[in-house]
mmCIF file of C-alpha atoms in Angstrom:
data_model
loop_
_atom_site.group_PDB
_atom_site.id
_atom_site.type_symbol
_atom_site.label_atom_id
_atom_site.label_comp_id
_atom_site.label_asym_id
_atom_site.label_seq_id
_atom_site.Cartn_x
_atom_site.Cartn_y
_atom_site.Cartn_z
ATOM 1 C CA UNK A 1 0.000 0.000 0.000
ATOM 2 C CA UNK A 2 1.338 3.381 -0.907
ATOM 3 C CA UNK A 3 0.080 5.089 2.261
ATOM 4 C CA UNK A 4 1.676 2.544 4.582
ATOM 5 C CA UNK A 5 5.237 2.854 5.805
ATOM 6 C CA UNK A 6 6.491 0.130 8.156
ATOM 7 C CA UNK A 7 3.008 -0.557 9.475
ATOM 8 C CA UNK A 8 2.231 3.079 10.233
ATOM 9 C CA UNK A 9 0.020 5.380 8.257
ATOM 10 C CA UNK A 10 1.999 8.064 6.520
ATOM 11 C CA UNK A 11 0.090 11.336 6.377
ATOM 12 C CA UNK A 12 0.989 13.790 3.673
ATOM 13 C CA UNK A 13 1.189 17.224 5.252
ATOM 14 C CA UNK A 14 0.998 20.353 3.166
ATOM 15 C CA UNK A 15 2.329 23.652 4.423
ATOM 16 C CA UNK A 16 -0.762 25.864 4.363
ATOM 17 C CA UNK A 17 -0.466 29.483 5.426
ATOM 18 C CA UNK A 18 -3.165 31.307 7.346
ATOM 19 C CA UNK A 19 -4.216 34.558 5.627
ATOM 20 C CA UNK A 20 -2.949 37.704 7.349
ATOM 21 C CA UNK A 21 -6.444 39.109 7.838
ATOM 22 C CA UNK A 22 -7.612 36.194 10.004
ATOM 23 C CA UNK A 23 -5.843 37.273 13.244
ATOM 24 C CA UNK A 24 -7.191 40.796 12.868
ATOM 25 C CA UNK A 25 -10.746 39.563 12.340
ATOM 26 C CA UNK A 26 -10.391 37.191 15.291
ATOM 27 C CA UNK A 27 -9.614 40.215 17.462
ATOM 28 C CA UNK A 28 -13.129 41.460 16.684
ATOM 29 C CA UNK A 29 -14.346 38.462 18.695
ATOM 30 C CA UNK A 30 -11.602 38.087 21.317
ATOM 31 C CA UNK A 31 -11.306 41.721 22.406
ATOM 32 C CA UNK A 32 -15.042 42.310 23.078
ATOM 33 C CA UNK A 33 -15.146 38.978 24.922
ATOM 34 C CA UNK A 34 -12.262 40.068 27.148
ATOM 35 C CA UNK A 35 -13.844 43.508 27.700
ATOM 36 C CA UNK A 36 -17.142 41.869 28.700
ATOM 37 C CA UNK A 37 -15.362 39.540 31.158
ATOM 38 C CA UNK A 38 -13.447 42.486 32.623
ATOM 39 C CA UNK A 39 -16.632 44.523 32.993
ATOM 40 C CA UNK A 40 -18.416 41.650 34.719
ATOM 41 C CA UNK A 41 -15.603 40.966 37.168
ATOM 42 C CA UNK A 42 -14.706 44.517 38.149
ATOM 43 C CA UNK A 43 -18.000 46.399 37.859
ATOM 44 C CA UNK A 44 -20.708 43.918 38.865
ATOM 45 C CA UNK A 45 -21.087 42.191 42.199
ATOM 46 C CA UNK A 46 -22.524 39.004 40.689
ATOM 47 C CA UNK A 47 -19.706 38.718 38.139
ATOM 48 C CA UNK A 48 -17.092 39.095 40.855
ATOM 49 C CA UNK A 49 -18.795 36.363 42.878
ATOM 50 C CA UNK A 50 -19.276 34.011 39.909
ATOM 51 C CA UNK A 51 -15.940 34.390 38.138
ATOM 52 C CA UNK A 52 -13.535 35.893 40.661
ATOM 53 C CA UNK A 53 -10.207 37.593 40.103
ATOM 54 C CA UNK A 54 -8.198 34.366 39.823
ATOM 55 C CA UNK A 55 -10.385 32.935 37.086
ATOM 56 C CA UNK A 56 -10.405 36.310 35.318
ATOM 57 C CA UNK A 57 -6.598 36.225 35.233
ATOM 58 C CA UNK A 58 -6.694 32.674 33.884
ATOM 59 C CA UNK A 59 -9.229 33.584 31.176
ATOM 60 C CA UNK A 60 -7.203 36.678 30.260
ATOM 61 C CA UNK A 61 -4.083 34.555 29.825
ATOM 62 C CA UNK A 62 -5.947 32.020 27.677
ATOM 63 C CA UNK A 63 -7.351 34.752 25.432
ATOM 64 C CA UNK A 64 -3.915 36.399 25.163
ATOM 65 C CA UNK A 65 -2.253 33.093 24.194
ATOM 66 C CA UNK A 66 -4.939 32.374 21.581
ATOM 67 C CA UNK A 67 -4.516 35.865 20.154
ATOM 68 C CA UNK A 68 -0.717 35.553 20.074
ATOM 69 C CA UNK A 69 -0.924 32.114 18.425
ATOM 70 C CA UNK A 70 -3.244 33.439 15.724
ATOM 71 C CA UNK A 71 -0.857 36.312 15.007
ATOM 72 C CA UNK A 72 2.075 33.901 14.763
ATOM 73 C CA UNK A 73 0.103 31.806 12.273
ATOM 74 C CA UNK A 74 -1.031 34.859 10.329
ATOM 75 C CA UNK A 75 2.447 36.351 10.003
ATOM 76 C CA UNK A 76 3.909 32.979 8.958
ATOM 77 C CA UNK A 77 6.055 32.331 12.018
ATOM 78 C CA UNK A 78 4.323 28.961 12.569
ATOM 79 C CA UNK A 79 3.048 26.606 9.862
ATOM 80 C CA UNK A 80 -0.616 25.670 9.769
ATOM 81 C CA UNK A 81 -0.283 22.062 8.612
ATOM 82 C CA UNK A 82 -3.191 20.158 7.107
ATOM 83 C CA UNK A 83 -3.247 16.492 6.197
ATOM 84 C CA UNK A 84 -4.848 15.086 3.053
ATOM 85 C CA UNK A 85 -7.684 13.506 5.023
ATOM 86 C CA UNK A 86 -9.374 16.900 5.507
#
């Protein structure tokens, strides 16, 4: 079989680049989400009780890492690999 190599499946990976506009458009979702979380935690009593400062810091770090990763993909610092099965 041509897709078998020593008993393992061999996936053909193409180097696909993410368009540069994708990280900027993703910020239109990530930034309002972060602003809403910040508003809830710091300006509402219920948000502070439900989420708390520690979880707000954790969510802020997650959103920052996702944003940074998207910018690295968009500016071609990391490859966005896809296999042929997609």
